[in-house]
Amino acid sequence: MENVSEEEKLQSIQAFQSTIRKSENALTNLTQKGNNTTLLKKRLNALYIGLALLETAWNQKAHHYTKEELAEARNVLIGLFPSLENSYSKSKVGSPQRTLLRRRIKAFELAVQAMDDVVKK
């Protein structure tokens, strides 16, 4: 994995934690309304795995995921890039939303790198 500053590590972990919180809240709301939650559950699982892999790479925390779970999570995260990049390109330069999206994209890229590193071993 590329060299990452302590600030980028912190921002990446916070980006994952924020996205997880938002997704958990959305899941609660969708469940209460009786809506289909399959896609959101899949994304939420990928977020948990991505965060765990970053913490493994940077903080030597153990993870319990199989290579198959990592591969699936990797594909889900990669599938989110077009939407994130589209939102980023539409966001106003210098806006908090643009900063949040840039950090989220970077965090997801680093998580995918971490997953690649583990799967290659």
mmCIF file with all atom_site columns, N, CA, C and O in Angstrom, residues 60-80:
data_model
loop_
_atom_site.group_PDB
_atom_site.id
_atom_site.type_symbol
_atom_site.label_atom_id
_atom_site.label_alt_id
_atom_site.label_comp_id
_atom_site.label_asym_id
_atom_site.label_entity_id
_atom_site.label_seq_id
_atom_site.pdbx_PDB_ins_code
_atom_site.Cartn_x
_atom_site.Cartn_y
_atom_site.Cartn_z
_atom_site.occupancy
_atom_site.B_iso_or_equiv
_atom_site.pdbx_formal_charge
_atom_site.auth_seq_id
_atom_site.auth_comp_id
_atom_site.auth_asym_id
_atom_site.auth_atom_id
_atom_site.pdbx_PDB_model_num
ATOM 1  N N  . GLN A 1 60 ? -2.571  -2.622  12.670 1.00 0.00 ? 60 GLN A N  1
ATOM 2  C CA . GLN A 1 60 ? -2.302  -4.034  12.930 1.00 0.00 ? 60 GLN A CA 1
ATOM 3  C C  . GLN A 1 60 ? -3.442  -4.719  13.676 1.00 0.00 ? 60 GLN A C  1
ATOM 4  O O  . GLN A 1 60 ? -3.221  -5.603  14.494 1.00 0.00 ? 60 GLN A O  1
ATOM 5  N N  . LYS A 1 61 ? -4.682  -4.312  13.400 1.00 0.00 ? 61 LYS A N  1
ATOM 6  C CA . LYS A 1 61 ? -5.838  -4.990  13.977 1.00 0.00 ? 61 LYS A CA 1
ATOM 7  C C  . LYS A 1 61 ? -6.159  -6.192  13.100 1.00 0.00 ? 61 LYS A C  1
ATOM 8  O O  . LYS A 1 61 ? -6.074  -6.124  11.879 1.00 0.00 ? 61 LYS A O  1
ATOM 9  N N  . ALA A 1 62 ? -6.530  -7.274  13.726 1.00 0.00 ? 62 ALA A N  1
ATOM 10 C CA . ALA A 1 62 ? -6.856  -8.493  12.972 1.00 0.00 ? 62 ALA A CA 1
ATOM 11 C C  . ALA A 1 62 ? -8.236  -8.357  12.335 1.00 0.00 ? 62 ALA A C  1
ATOM 12 O O  . ALA A 1 62 ? -9.099  -7.641  12.825 1.00 0.00 ? 62 ALA A O  1
ATOM 13 N N  . HIS A 1 63 ? -8.411  -9.048  11.216 1.00 0.00 ? 63 HIS A N  1
ATOM 14 C CA . HIS A 1 63 ? -9.739  -9.139  10.608 1.00 0.00 ? 63 HIS A CA 1
ATOM 15 C C  . HIS A 1 63 ? -10.041 -10.622 10.392 1.00 0.00 ? 63 HIS A C  1
ATOM 16 O O  . HIS A 1 63 ? -9.152  -11.456 10.387 1.00 0.00 ? 63 HIS A O  1
ATOM 17 N N  . HIS A 1 64 ? -11.314 -10.926 10.225 1.00 0.00 ? 64 HIS A N  1
ATOM 18 C CA . HIS A 1 64 ? -11.754 -12.318 10.112 1.00 0.00 ? 64 HIS A CA 1
ATOM 19 C C  . HIS A 1 64 ? -12.410 -12.616 8.772  1.00 0.00 ? 64 HIS A C  1
ATOM 20 O O  . HIS A 1 64 ? -13.178 -13.560 8.650  1.00 0.00 ? 64 HIS A O  1
ATOM 21 N N  . TYR A 1 65 ? -12.112 -11.818 7.768  1.00 0.00 ? 65 TYR A N  1
ATOM 22 C CA . TYR A 1 65 ? -12.790 -11.970 6.479  1.00 0.00 ? 65 TYR A CA 1
ATOM 23 C C  . TYR A 1 65 ? -12.030 -12.914 5.553  1.00 0.00 ? 65 TYR A C  1
ATOM 24 O O  . TYR A 1 65 ? -10.812 -12.930 5.530  1.00 0.00 ? 65 TYR A O  1
ATOM 25 N N  . THR A 1 66 ? -12.794 -13.672 4.781  1.00 0.00 ? 66 THR A N  1
ATOM 26 C CA . THR A 1 66 ? -12.197 -14.597 3.814  1.00 0.00 ? 66 THR A CA 1
ATOM 27 C C  . THR A 1 66 ? -11.828 -13.824 2.547  1.00 0.00 ? 66 THR A C  1
ATOM 28 O O  . THR A 1 66 ? -12.300 -12.700 2.328  1.00 0.00 ? 66 THR A O  1
ATOM 29 N N  . LYS A 1 67 ? -11.031 -14.455 1.703  1.00 0.00 ? 67 LYS A N  1
ATOM 30 C CA . LYS A 1 67 ? -10.656 -13.819 0.433  1.00 0.00 ? 67 LYS A CA 1
ATOM 31 C C  . LYS A 1 67 ? -11.889 -13.589 -0.442 1.00 0.00 ? 67 LYS A C  1
ATOM 32 O O  . LYS A 1 67 ? -11.966 -12.603 -1.172 1.00 0.00 ? 67 LYS A O  1
ATOM 33 N N  . GLU A 1 68 ? -12.862 -14.482 -0.350 1.00 0.00 ? 68 GLU A N  1
ATOM 34 C CA . GLU A 1 68 ? -14.092 -14.323 -1.126 1.00 0.00 ? 68 GLU A CA 1
ATOM 35 C C  . GLU A 1 68 ? -14.875 -13.102 -0.644 1.00 0.00 ? 68 GLU A C  1
ATOM 36 O O  . GLU A 1 68 ? -15.399 -12.326 -1.455 1.00 0.00 ? 68 GLU A O  1
ATOM 37 N N  . GLU A 1 69 ? -14.958 -12.929 0.671  1.00 0.00 ? 69 GLU A N  1
ATOM 38 C CA . GLU A 1 69 ? -15.649 -11.755 1.225  1.00 0.00 ? 69 GLU A CA 1
ATOM 39 C C  . GLU A 1 69 ? -14.923 -10.469 0.834  1.00 0.00 ? 69 GLU A C  1
ATOM 40 O O  . GLU A 1 69 ? -15.564 -9.462  0.510  1.00 0.00 ? 69 GLU A O  1
ATOM 41 N N  . LEU A 1 70 ? -13.593 -10.514 0.856  1.00 0.00 ? 70 LEU A N  1
ATOM 42 C CA . LEU A 1 70 ? -12.809 -9.344  0.464  1.00 0.00 ? 70 LEU A CA 1
ATOM 43 C C  . LEU A 1 70 ? -13.032 -9.006  -1.008 1.00 0.00 ? 70 LEU A C  1
ATOM 44 O O  . LEU A 1 70 ? -13.195 -7.841  -1.375 1.00 0.00 ? 70 LEU A O  1
ATOM 45 N N  . ALA A 1 71 ? -13.059 -10.025 -1.850 1.00 0.00 ? 71 ALA A N  1
ATOM 46 C CA . ALA A 1 71 ? -13.264 -9.810  -3.280 1.00 0.00 ? 71 ALA A CA 1
ATOM 47 C C  . ALA A 1 71 ? -14.640 -9.202  -3.543 1.00 0.00 ? 71 ALA A C  1
ATOM 48 O O  . ALA A 1 71 ? -14.777 -8.276  -4.360 1.00 0.00 ? 71 ALA A O  1
ATOM 49 N N  . GLU A 1 72 ? -15.661 -9.698  -2.863 1.00 0.00 ? 72 GLU A N  1
ATOM 50 C CA . GLU A 1 72 ? -17.007 -9.163  -3.046 1.00 0.00 ? 72 GLU A CA 1
ATOM 51 C C  . GLU A 1 72 ? -17.079 -7.711  -2.557 1.00 0.00 ? 72 GLU A C  1
ATOM 52 O O  . GLU A 1 72 ? -17.635 -6.838  -3.233 1.00 0.00 ? 72 GLU A O  1
ATOM 53 N N  . ALA A 1 73 ? -16.502 -7.448  -1.390 1.00 0.00 ? 73 ALA A N  1
ATOM 54 C CA . ALA A 1 73 ? -16.503 -6.086  -0.844 1.00 0.00 ? 73 ALA A CA 1
ATOM 55 C C  . ALA A 1 73 ? -15.743 -5.141  -1.766 1.00 0.00 ? 73 ALA A C  1
ATOM 56 O O  . ALA A 1 73 ? -16.171 -3.997  -1.998 1.00 0.00 ? 73 ALA A O  1
ATOM 57 N N  . ARG A 1 74 ? -14.646 -5.612  -2.313 1.00 0.00 ? 74 ARG A N  1
ATOM 58 C CA . ARG A 1 74 ? -13.843 -4.814  -3.249 1.00 0.00 ? 74 ARG A CA 1
ATOM 59 C C  . ARG A 1 74 ? -14.691 -4.417  -4.453 1.00 0.00 ? 74 ARG A C  1
ATOM 60 O O  . ARG A 1 74 ? -14.710 -3.256  -4.873 1.00 0.00 ? 74 ARG A O  1
ATOM 61 N N  . ASN A 1 75 ? -15.424 -5.372  -5.007 1.00 0.00 ? 75 ASN A N  1
ATOM 62 C CA . ASN A 1 75 ? -16.279 -5.097  -6.161 1.00 0.00 ? 75 ASN A CA 1
ATOM 63 C C  . ASN A 1 75 ? -17.388 -4.106  -5.834 1.00 0.00 ? 75 ASN A C  1
ATOM 64 O O  . ASN A 1 75 ? -17.718 -3.238  -6.646 1.00 0.00 ? 75 ASN A O  1
ATOM 65 N N  . VAL A 1 76 ? -17.950 -4.221  -4.643 1.00 0.00 ? 76 VAL A N  1
ATOM 66 C CA . VAL A 1 76 ? -19.007 -3.292  -4.232 1.00 0.00 ? 76 VAL A CA 1
ATOM 67 C C  . VAL A 1 76 ? -18.435 -1.879  -4.111 1.00 0.00 ? 76 VAL A C  1
ATOM 68 O O  . VAL A 1 76 ? -19.030 -0.916  -4.614 1.00 0.00 ? 76 VAL A O  1
ATOM 69 N N  . LEU A 1 77 ? -17.277 -1.739  -3.463 1.00 0.00 ? 77 LEU A N  1
ATOM 70 C CA . LEU A 1 77 ? -16.663 -0.415  -3.309 1.00 0.00 ? 77 LEU A CA 1
ATOM 71 C C  . LEU A 1 77 ? -16.303 0.181   -4.668 1.00 0.00 ? 77 LEU A C  1
ATOM 72 O O  . LEU A 1 77 ? -16.566 1.360   -4.926 1.00 0.00 ? 77 LEU A O  1
ATOM 73 N N  . ILE A 1 78 ? -15.731 -0.630  -5.543 1.00 0.00 ? 78 ILE A N  1
ATOM 74 C CA . ILE A 1 78 ? -15.378 -0.142  -6.878 1.00 0.00 ? 78 ILE A CA 1
ATOM 75 C C  . ILE A 1 78 ? -16.638 0.301   -7.628 1.00 0.00 ? 78 ILE A C  1
ATOM 76 O O  . ILE A 1 78 ? -16.626 1.287   -8.356 1.00 0.00 ? 78 ILE A O  1
ATOM 77 N N  . GLY A 1 79 ? -17.732 -0.401  -7.397 1.00 0.00 ? 79 GLY A N  1
ATOM 78 C CA . GLY A 1 79 ? -18.995 -0.037  -8.033 1.00 0.00 ? 79 GLY A CA 1
ATOM 79 C C  . GLY A 1 79 ? -19.555 1.296   -7.573 1.00 0.00 ? 79 GLY A C  1
ATOM 80 O O  . GLY A 1 79 ? -20.391 1.897   -8.257 1.00 0.00 ? 79 GLY A O  1
ATOM 81 N N  . LEU A 1 80 ? -19.086 1.790   -6.440 1.00 0.00 ? 80 LEU A N  1
ATOM 82 C CA . LEU A 1 80 ? -19.557 3.079   -5.927 1.00 0.00 ? 80 LEU A CA 1
ATOM 83 C C  . LEU A 1 80 ? -18.790 4.263   -6.531 1.00 0.00 ? 80 LEU A C  1
ATOM 84 O O  . LEU A 1 80 ? -19.259 5.402   -6.473 1.00 0.00 ? 80 LEU A O  1
#
